[in-house]
XYZ file of N, CA and C in Angstrom:
687
model
N 136.115 81.687 95.162
C 135.168 82.125 96.182
C 134.956 83.632 96.094
N 133.799 84.079 96.477
C 133.448 85.482 96.371
C 134.381 86.374 97.172
N 134.592 86.056 98.454
C 135.401 86.922 99.282
C 136.858 86.909 98.854
N 137.337 85.770 98.367
C 138.704 85.710 97.873
C 138.854 86.631 96.670
N 137.832 86.663 95.814
C 137.894 87.517 94.635
C 137.950 88.985 95.035
N 137.202 89.341 96.070
C 137.179 90.729 96.509
C 138.483 91.130 97.187
N 138.975 90.285 98.087
C 140.136 90.674 98.867
C 141.438 90.547 98.090
N 141.516 89.623 97.176
C 142.772 89.427 96.461
C 143.046 90.550 95.482
N 142.005 91.280 95.063
C 142.194 92.362 94.108
C 142.052 93.722 94.765
N 142.017 93.760 96.091
C 141.833 95.026 96.791
C 143.032 95.933 96.571
N 142.794 97.247 96.335
C 143.897 98.180 96.150
C 144.595 98.462 97.468
N 145.791 99.056 97.397
C 146.512 99.393 98.620
C 145.935 100.659 99.229
N 146.058 100.786 100.560
C 145.518 101.922 101.275
C 146.614 102.573 102.102
N 146.394 103.825 102.551
C 147.336 104.443 103.480
C 147.451 103.606 104.746
N 148.570 103.769 105.454
C 148.806 102.935 106.629
C 147.746 103.162 107.688
N 147.355 102.093 108.366
C 146.453 102.206 109.494
C 146.890 101.209 110.545
N 146.477 101.462 111.777
C 146.872 100.578 112.870
C 145.699 100.420 113.813
N 145.760 99.393 114.642
C 144.737 99.178 115.644
C 144.970 100.140 116.799
N 143.922 100.862 117.198
C 144.050 101.823 118.278
C 144.019 101.135 119.636
N 143.369 99.981 119.747
C 143.291 99.206 120.975
C 142.974 97.779 120.566
N 142.996 96.802 121.480
C 142.806 95.406 121.097
C 141.539 95.142 120.310
N 140.510 96.006 120.471
C 139.277 95.755 119.742
C 138.957 96.853 118.747
N 139.905 97.720 118.452
C 139.719 98.671 117.364
C 140.046 97.936 116.078
N 139.046 97.646 115.298
C 139.190 96.671 114.240
C 139.859 97.248 113.005
N 140.734 96.470 112.422
C 141.322 96.826 111.144
C 141.322 95.587 110.257
N 140.286 94.792 110.386
C 140.167 93.568 109.611
C 138.755 93.491 109.051
N 138.481 92.420 108.307
C 137.131 92.247 107.786
C 136.550 90.945 108.304
N 135.242 90.905 108.378
C 134.537 89.675 108.713
C 133.402 89.502 107.730
N 133.065 88.263 107.459
C 131.901 87.968 106.630
C 131.075 86.933 107.364
N 129.771 86.972 107.151
C 128.931 86.010 107.842
C 127.729 85.658 106.998
N 127.348 84.380 107.078
C 126.146 83.915 106.410
C 124.962 84.410 107.216
N 124.175 85.272 106.607
C 123.101 85.905 107.354
C 121.927 84.960 107.525
N 121.128 85.245 108.552
C 119.948 84.435 108.831
C 118.687 85.039 108.246
N 118.803 86.159 107.578
C 117.661 86.663 106.847
C 117.175 88.010 107.302
N 116.309 88.587 106.508
C 115.663 89.835 106.846
C 114.349 89.524 107.527
N 113.236 89.678 106.833
C 111.946 89.410 107.453
C 111.629 87.925 107.522
N 112.200 87.149 106.608
C 111.865 85.731 106.535
C 112.952 84.848 107.126
N 114.012 85.443 107.684
C 115.155 84.704 108.216
C 115.823 83.868 107.129
N 115.759 84.338 105.885
C 116.470 83.681 104.791
C 117.575 84.605 104.317
N 118.479 84.042 103.536
C 119.725 84.735 103.258
C 119.563 85.897 102.287
N 119.821 87.155 102.752
C 119.867 88.280 101.837
C 121.282 88.483 101.325
N 121.437 89.291 100.288
C 122.751 89.591 99.760
C 123.056 91.057 99.988
N 124.151 91.338 100.667
C 124.560 92.720 100.841
C 126.001 92.758 101.265
N 126.698 93.781 100.854
C 128.055 94.016 101.308
C 128.048 95.310 102.089
N 128.344 95.238 103.362
C 128.402 96.421 104.200
C 129.855 96.709 104.479
N 130.333 97.880 104.098
C 131.721 98.224 104.291
C 131.809 99.545 105.020
N 132.582 99.607 106.074
C 132.679 100.830 106.848
C 133.506 101.877 106.128
N 134.089 101.534 105.001
C 134.916 102.488 104.271
C 134.654 102.398 102.778
N 133.427 102.407 102.341
C 133.130 102.452 100.914
C 131.871 103.256 100.683
N 131.745 103.812 99.506
C 130.624 104.699 99.209
C 129.343 103.915 99.050
N 128.232 104.517 99.456
C 126.933 103.867 99.365
C 126.447 103.908 97.935
N 126.127 102.759 97.399
C 125.509 102.709 96.085
C 125.047 101.304 95.817
N 123.957 101.152 95.105
C 123.433 99.849 94.751
C 123.666 99.606 93.279
N 123.910 98.346 92.933
C 124.148 98.005 91.540
C 122.872 98.013 90.729
N 121.701 98.046 91.389
C 120.444 97.907 90.673
C 119.646 99.195 90.600
N 120.008 100.193 91.413
C 119.224 101.401 91.478
C 120.046 102.570 90.949
N 119.468 103.392 90.060
C 120.193 104.546 89.553
C 120.419 105.558 90.667
N 121.411 106.444 90.473
C 121.677 107.464 91.467
C 120.480 108.388 91.582
N 120.007 108.577 92.798
C 118.854 109.415 93.044
C 119.100 110.225 94.305
N 118.055 110.842 94.785
C 118.132 111.569 96.037
C 118.525 110.618 97.162
N 119.401 111.094 98.049
C 119.905 110.253 99.126
C 119.147 110.510 100.427
N 119.139 109.504 101.286
C 118.577 109.629 102.626
C 119.584 109.087 103.629
N 119.744 109.808 104.729
C 120.668 109.363 105.767
C 120.081 108.190 106.543
N 120.944 107.249 106.871
C 120.597 106.127 107.744
C 121.757 105.933 108.714
N 121.523 105.171 109.753
C 122.587 104.843 110.698
C 122.738 103.330 110.738
N 123.943 102.859 110.438
C 124.231 101.432 110.421
C 124.787 101.007 111.786
N 124.294 99.886 112.291
C 124.732 99.347 113.577
C 125.279 97.942 113.340
N 126.526 97.715 113.729
C 127.157 96.403 113.604
C 127.566 95.935 114.994
N 127.151 94.748 115.363
C 127.509 94.159 116.657
C 128.290 92.873 116.405
N 129.502 92.800 116.935
C 130.342 91.611 116.811
C 130.399 90.899 118.152
N 130.157 89.596 118.143
C 130.068 88.797 119.365
C 131.164 87.738 119.413
N 131.648 87.450 120.615
C 132.563 86.337 120.844
C 131.823 85.298 121.673
N 131.331 84.269 121.011
C 130.575 83.233 121.720
C 131.515 82.279 122.445
N 131.030 81.718 123.541
C 131.789 80.727 124.288
C 131.863 79.427 123.496
N 132.929 78.682 123.679
C 133.129 77.451 122.920
C 132.064 76.410 123.230
N 131.463 76.495 124.398
C 130.464 75.499 124.795
C 129.068 75.854 124.285
N 128.951 76.862 123.453
C 127.643 77.276 122.946
C 127.004 76.154 122.137
N 125.825 75.721 122.551
C 125.112 74.656 121.846
C 124.308 75.232 120.690
N 123.885 74.376 119.780
C 123.065 74.823 118.658
C 121.766 75.452 119.147
N 121.190 74.886 120.183
C 119.938 75.413 120.729
C 120.140 76.810 121.322
N 121.216 76.976 122.091
C 121.492 78.281 122.691
C 121.834 79.316 121.625
N 122.560 78.886 120.594
C 122.889 79.797 119.503
C 121.621 80.269 118.801
N 120.726 79.351 118.500
C 119.467 79.711 117.845
C 118.647 80.644 118.723
N 118.618 80.362 120.024
C 117.876 81.208 120.958
C 118.444 82.622 120.962
N 119.754 82.747 121.017
C 120.409 84.052 121.034
C 120.107 84.840 119.766
N 120.272 84.201 118.615
C 120.051 84.885 117.347
C 118.584 85.231 117.137
N 117.688 84.353 117.562
C 116.256 84.627 117.425
C 115.851 85.860 118.228
N 116.334 85.953 119.450
C 115.978 87.104 120.286
C 116.565 88.395 119.727
N 117.781 88.332 119.219
C 118.371 89.517 118.611
C 117.605 89.930 117.361
N 117.226 88.950 116.561
C 116.517 89.252 115.319
C 115.144 89.860 115.583
N 114.398 89.300 116.524
C 113.037 89.771 116.783
C 113.011 91.074 117.573
N 114.171 91.591 117.962
C 114.205 92.898 118.620
C 113.601 93.978 117.735
N 113.693 93.800 116.424
C 113.161 94.811 115.508
C 111.654 94.978 115.648
N 110.964 93.960 116.135
C 109.514 94.042 116.279
C 109.103 94.666 117.605
N 110.053 94.877 118.493
C 109.762 95.436 119.810
C 110.173 96.901 119.932
N 110.914 97.411 118.963
C 111.425 98.775 119.044
C 111.237 99.493 117.723
N 110.944 100.767 117.793
C 110.772 101.572 116.591
C 112.129 102.030 116.061
N 112.160 102.321 114.772
C 113.360 102.890 114.172
C 114.248 101.915 113.447
N 114.090 100.604 113.692
C 114.903 99.600 113.003
C 114.251 99.288 111.660
N 114.963 99.509 110.574
C 114.378 99.301 109.251
C 114.886 98.042 108.571
N 115.978 97.454 109.062
C 116.499 96.220 108.460
C 117.395 95.509 109.466
N 117.376 94.184 109.414
C 118.193 93.365 110.310
C 118.699 92.148 109.553
N 119.940 91.782 109.773
C 120.450 90.474 109.365
C 121.523 90.067 110.368
N 121.707 88.774 110.530
C 122.663 88.290 111.522
C 123.067 86.869 111.193
N 124.113 86.395 111.844
C 124.551 85.030 111.598
C 125.928 84.753 112.157
N 126.391 83.546 111.930
C 127.725 83.119 112.372
C 128.769 83.637 111.384
N 129.854 84.195 111.886
C 130.931 84.691 111.039
C 131.611 83.506 110.360
N 131.784 83.600 109.053
C 132.259 82.455 108.278
C 133.753 82.476 108.000
N 134.429 83.597 108.251
C 135.871 83.636 107.997
C 136.638 83.800 109.299
N 137.906 83.369 109.298
C 138.762 83.542 110.465
C 139.108 85.016 110.646
N 139.204 85.465 111.889
C 139.612 86.836 112.173
C 140.444 86.835 113.445
N 141.416 87.738 113.515
C 142.385 87.708 114.610
C 141.742 87.994 115.958
N 140.605 88.707 115.958
C 139.929 89.002 117.221
C 139.050 87.853 117.692
N 138.889 86.830 116.841
C 138.105 85.633 117.180
C 136.627 85.918 117.438
N 136.061 86.873 116.715
C 134.618 87.077 116.796
C 133.920 85.935 116.071
N 132.795 85.509 116.616
C 132.108 84.327 116.095
C 130.777 84.629 115.418
N 130.112 85.711 115.828
C 128.802 86.056 115.287
C 128.729 87.562 115.038
N 127.857 87.949 114.124
C 127.686 89.367 113.820
C 126.214 89.680 113.609
N 125.850 90.897 113.994
C 124.487 91.395 113.808
C 124.573 92.726 113.080
N 123.785 92.875 112.024
C 123.692 94.153 111.315
C 122.276 94.685 111.450
N 122.160 95.949 111.862
C 120.865 96.622 111.930
C 120.985 97.985 111.263
N 119.906 98.411 110.633
C 119.850 99.755 110.055
C 118.765 100.549 110.769
N 119.119 101.771 111.168
C 118.192 102.667 111.846
C 117.936 103.899 110.985
N 116.811 104.551 111.261
C 116.475 105.745 110.496
C 117.287 106.958 110.944
N 117.515 107.097 112.259
C 118.190 108.279 112.790
C 119.128 107.905 113.931
N 120.014 108.846 114.290
C 120.888 108.657 115.445
C 120.077 108.554 116.727
N 118.984 109.327 116.795
C 118.129 109.279 117.983
C 117.555 107.886 118.179
N 117.228 107.214 117.077
C 116.702 105.851 117.172
C 117.747 104.897 117.744
N 119.011 105.100 117.383
C 120.081 104.253 117.912
C 120.238 104.474 119.416
N 120.182 105.735 119.831
C 120.279 106.043 121.262
C 119.152 105.378 122.040
N 117.935 105.458 121.514
C 116.788 104.822 122.163
C 116.948 103.303 122.179
N 117.558 102.767 121.136
C 117.794 101.330 121.048
C 118.683 100.855 122.194
N 119.797 101.556 122.427
C 120.701 101.177 123.509
C 120.042 101.305 124.879
N 119.130 102.256 125.018
C 118.488 102.511 126.314
C 117.225 101.698 126.520
N 116.773 100.990 125.497
C 115.509 100.268 125.579
C 115.596 99.104 126.573
N 114.670 99.013 127.530
C 114.699 97.929 128.521
C 114.597 96.543 127.895
N 113.840 96.427 126.810
C 113.711 95.124 126.158
C 115.057 94.667 125.611
N 115.782 95.580 124.958
C 117.087 95.225 124.408
C 118.066 94.869 125.521
N 118.037 95.628 126.610
C 118.911 95.329 127.750
C 118.619 93.942 128.312
N 117.343 93.586 128.341
C 116.954 92.268 128.841
C 117.426 91.166 127.899
N 117.321 91.410 126.593
C 117.800 90.430 125.615
C 119.291 90.186 125.801
N 120.058 91.261 125.967
C 121.497 91.108 126.177
C 121.791 90.344 127.462
N 121.115 90.712 128.525
C 121.382 90.117 129.831
C 121.010 88.646 129.890
N 119.861 88.281 129.298
C 119.342 86.924 129.457
C 119.653 85.994 128.294
N 119.883 86.545 127.101
C 119.993 85.678 125.926
C 121.271 85.870 125.111
N 122.108 86.843 125.476
C 123.347 87.068 124.726
C 124.575 86.896 125.623
N 124.682 87.701 126.660
C 125.886 87.677 127.487
C 126.128 86.349 128.202
N 125.102 85.564 128.545
C 125.393 84.244 129.128
C 126.151 83.323 128.179
N 126.084 83.611 126.876
C 126.709 82.749 125.877
C 127.937 83.380 125.234
N 128.289 84.615 125.622
C 129.378 85.329 124.960
C 130.391 85.860 125.962
N 131.651 85.934 125.526
C 132.696 86.522 126.360
C 132.595 88.039 126.362
N 132.370 88.628 125.210
C 132.237 90.073 125.094
C 131.632 90.411 123.742
N 131.319 91.673 123.556
C 130.782 92.133 122.279
C 131.255 93.554 122.017
N 131.285 93.908 120.744
C 131.653 95.253 120.312
C 130.550 95.783 119.417
N 130.098 97.001 119.702
C 129.102 97.663 118.870
C 129.760 98.783 118.085
N 129.457 98.873 116.809
C 129.971 99.928 115.942
C 128.785 100.589 115.254
N 128.706 101.919 115.329
C 127.625 102.670 114.695
C 128.215 103.744 113.795
N 127.664 103.896 112.599
C 128.113 104.967 111.722
C 126.964 105.449 110.847
N 126.980 106.746 110.569
C 125.948 107.353 109.730
C 126.377 107.293 108.275
N 125.436 106.983 107.399
C 125.739 106.890 105.982
C 124.526 107.345 105.182
N 124.534 107.043 103.897
C 123.435 107.419 103.019
C 123.095 106.264 102.095
N 121.825 106.175 101.756
C 121.366 105.235 100.738
C 120.393 105.971 99.827
N 120.058 105.360 98.704
C 119.082 105.962 97.807
C 117.754 106.140 98.524
N 117.113 107.272 98.283
C 115.851 107.581 98.950
C 114.709 106.852 98.254
N 114.700 105.542 98.431
C 113.693 104.681 97.825
C 113.440 103.519 98.777
N 112.223 103.022 98.801
C 111.839 101.998 99.767
C 112.711 100.751 99.681
N 113.010 100.289 98.466
C 113.747 99.035 98.322
C 115.163 99.116 98.885
N 115.973 100.101 98.480
C 117.323 100.158 99.053
C 117.343 100.535 100.527
N 116.397 101.353 100.981
C 116.373 101.738 102.398
C 116.078 100.529 103.276
N 115.032 99.789 102.911
C 114.602 98.648 103.722
C 115.233 97.336 103.271
N 116.111 97.410 102.277
C 116.817 96.229 101.777
C 115.829 95.160 101.327
N 114.907 95.565 100.488
C 113.904 94.663 99.952
C 114.202 94.379 98.483
N 113.565 93.349 97.958
C 113.729 93.008 96.561
C 114.505 91.723 96.374
N 114.460 91.217 95.164
C 115.048 89.909 94.860
C 116.535 89.850 95.184
N 117.267 90.926 94.924
C 118.717 90.896 95.125
C 119.112 90.784 96.594
N 118.194 91.102 97.490
C 118.492 91.037 98.918
C 118.033 89.729 99.547
N 117.611 88.782 98.748
C 117.025 87.551 99.281
C 118.039 86.446 99.557
N 119.296 86.649 99.209
C 120.291 85.594 99.425
C 121.680 86.224 99.426
N 122.647 85.501 99.991
C 124.027 85.965 99.942
C 124.680 86.065 101.306
N 125.693 86.907 101.413
C 126.435 87.095 102.659
C 126.629 88.583 102.919
N 126.908 88.901 104.180
C 127.290 90.256 104.564
C 128.816 90.312 104.619
N 129.382 91.419 104.205
C 130.832 91.627 104.288
C 131.068 92.954 105.001
N 131.725 92.905 106.158
C 131.966 94.099 106.970
C 133.464 94.341 107.062
N 133.896 95.542 106.723
C 135.319 95.885 106.807
C 135.442 97.162 107.621
N 136.086 97.070 108.792
C 136.251 98.201 109.691
C 137.725 98.582 109.765
N 138.010 99.860 109.569
C 139.383 100.353 109.591
C 139.608 101.265 110.792
N 140.771 101.156 111.432
C 141.239 102.142 112.405
C 142.459 102.810 111.780
N 142.302 104.020 111.282
C 143.381 104.708 110.585
C 144.360 105.341 111.567
N 145.624 105.337 111.190
C 146.632 106.063 111.938
C 146.316 107.558 111.857
N 146.652 108.294 112.920
C 146.375 109.732 112.937
C 147.005 110.447 111.750
N 148.148 109.978 111.310
C 148.839 110.622 110.193
C 148.123 110.407 108.870
N 147.177 109.468 108.847
C 146.467 109.168 107.601
C 145.171 109.950 107.472
N 144.789 110.685 108.508
C 143.534 111.425 108.462
C 143.600 112.527 107.413
N 142.450 112.815 106.801
C 142.405 113.835 105.765
C 142.477 113.219 104.383
N 143.374 113.738 103.555
C 143.479 113.291 102.168
C 143.768 111.798 102.030
N 144.681 111.217 102.831
C 144.920 109.772 102.694
C 143.673 108.927 102.928
N 142.852 109.333 103.895
C 141.609 108.600 104.136
C 140.688 108.719 102.931
N 140.588 109.935 102.382
C 139.754 110.128 101.196
C 140.253 109.277 100.037
N 141.570 109.157 99.903
C 142.133 108.313 98.850
C 141.747 106.854 99.066
N 141.761 106.415 100.332
C 141.380 105.037 100.638
C 139.923 104.787 100.279
N 139.059 105.748 100.616
C 137.640 105.595 100.293
C 137.423 105.579 98.785
N 138.174 106.416 98.080
C 138.058 106.435 96.625
C 138.509 105.110 96.027
N 139.548 104.514 96.606
C 140.025 103.218 96.129
C 138.976 102.139 96.339
N 138.301 102.181 97.491
C 137.242 101.213 97.751
C 136.056 101.431 96.828
N 135.775 102.683 96.510
C 134.699 102.965 95.564
C 135.045 102.406 94.186
N 136.304 102.532 93.800
C 136.744 101.961 92.528
C 136.581 100.452 92.536
N 136.916 99.830 93.675
C 136.764 98.381 93.798
C 135.305 97.980 93.651
N 134.410 98.761 94.279
C 132.983 98.465 94.176
C 132.516 98.505 92.727
N 133.003 99.494 91.976
C 132.598 99.633 90.582
C 133.135 98.486 89.727
N 134.227 97.884 90.156
C 134.805 96.779 89.396
C 134.041 95.478 89.603
N 133.188 95.422 90.642
C 132.416 94.214 90.932
C 130.930 94.541 91.088
N 130.320 95.182 90.088
C 128.909 95.582 90.219
C 127.955 94.406 90.319
N 128.350 93.264 89.782
C 127.465 92.100 89.844
C 127.569 91.364 91.176
N 128.581 91.682 91.978
C 128.784 91.005 93.255
C 128.276 91.818 94.437
N 128.440 93.134 94.371
C 128.090 93.995 95.494
C 126.714 94.595 95.256
N 125.751 94.189 96.034
C 124.387 94.688 95.881
C 124.259 96.096 96.443
N 124.839 96.328 97.613
C 124.775 97.647 98.240
C 125.928 97.778 99.218
N 126.497 98.973 99.309
C 127.575 99.199 100.270
C 127.389 100.558 100.924
N 127.870 100.691 102.151
C 127.776 101.957 102.871
C 129.106 102.289 103.519
N 129.287 103.565 103.881
C 130.523 104.003 104.509
C 130.215 105.000 105.605
N 131.167 105.177 106.515
C 130.999 106.189 107.543
C 132.059 106.076 108.614
N 132.299 107.182 109.329
C 133.190 107.172 110.487
C 132.416 106.621 111.665
N 132.980 105.611 112.327
C 132.195 104.904 113.330
C 132.560 105.267 114.758
N 131.570 105.076 115.630
C 131.762 105.145 117.072
C 131.678 103.720 117.604
N 132.598 103.355 118.486
C 132.660 101.980 118.970
C 132.323 101.913 120.452
N 131.508 100.915 120.819
C 131.164 100.665 122.215
C 131.542 99.227 122.533
N 132.236 99.033 123.646
C 132.705 97.709 124.036
C 131.971 97.266 125.291
N 131.485 96.034 125.280
C 130.809 95.477 126.455
C 131.427 94.135 126.791
N 131.482 93.814 128.066
C 132.043 92.535 128.514
C 131.034 91.813 129.386
C-alpha cells in the first residue's frame, strides 16, 4: 500500500510530544472528493516537508496559506448527512474569494484522536484566511451543516510556498486528478526547536526525494491551531 510504503521507510526525527489532547503528532490520510469536479486528485500535504512537485522544475516561488480542518463526526451520521456536510464545505470556495484549491473526504486510516473527515483548502494570503473565518456564509455552513453532525473540529493553518505557476498553485493537471491526501502534523518538544527541527525537515525532504513518483506535491510550515466544539 502507498501509505505503508511511505511510513515504513520514514527516517527518525528529534523527539516531539503532544502539547494538548488535540495538538497533533500523528498523520491522517483521506480519499478526497475532488477539486473542481469532485473527483480524486493526487497530492501529499505534509506540515513538515519542503514544497516541491515531481513534475515541475524549480522556479520562482509564491507564498500560499494551507488550511486543514479535521472533523470528528458523530457515529449516527448517515450517508445523506455526510454528503450534505461535505458538499456545503466544498462549495464554500464559490462563495468566498481567496480560495484557490479545495479537497475533502473521509479519513481512511485509524488515528488516536479519532478524526473521521478532513478538509484541505489553499488560500492566496493570510488576509484571505482571516476573511474566511469571519465570513457569514462560512459561519452558517458550520452552524447548520457541520456542527450538527460533528463532536468537534480542529483547524490548522500554515504559510508555505509553491512554484509560481498556475498548475502547481491551483493544483491543476493530470497528476492532480486522482489519489489521496496525506497530512502529517507535528508538535515538537521545546527542546527540539531550532537545529533539531531543521534536521527533521531535511529528513522529510530526503524522504520526498526518495519517492518522486508517489508524491505529486508537498508543503511545509509552522502552523497555528484553532479548536472548535
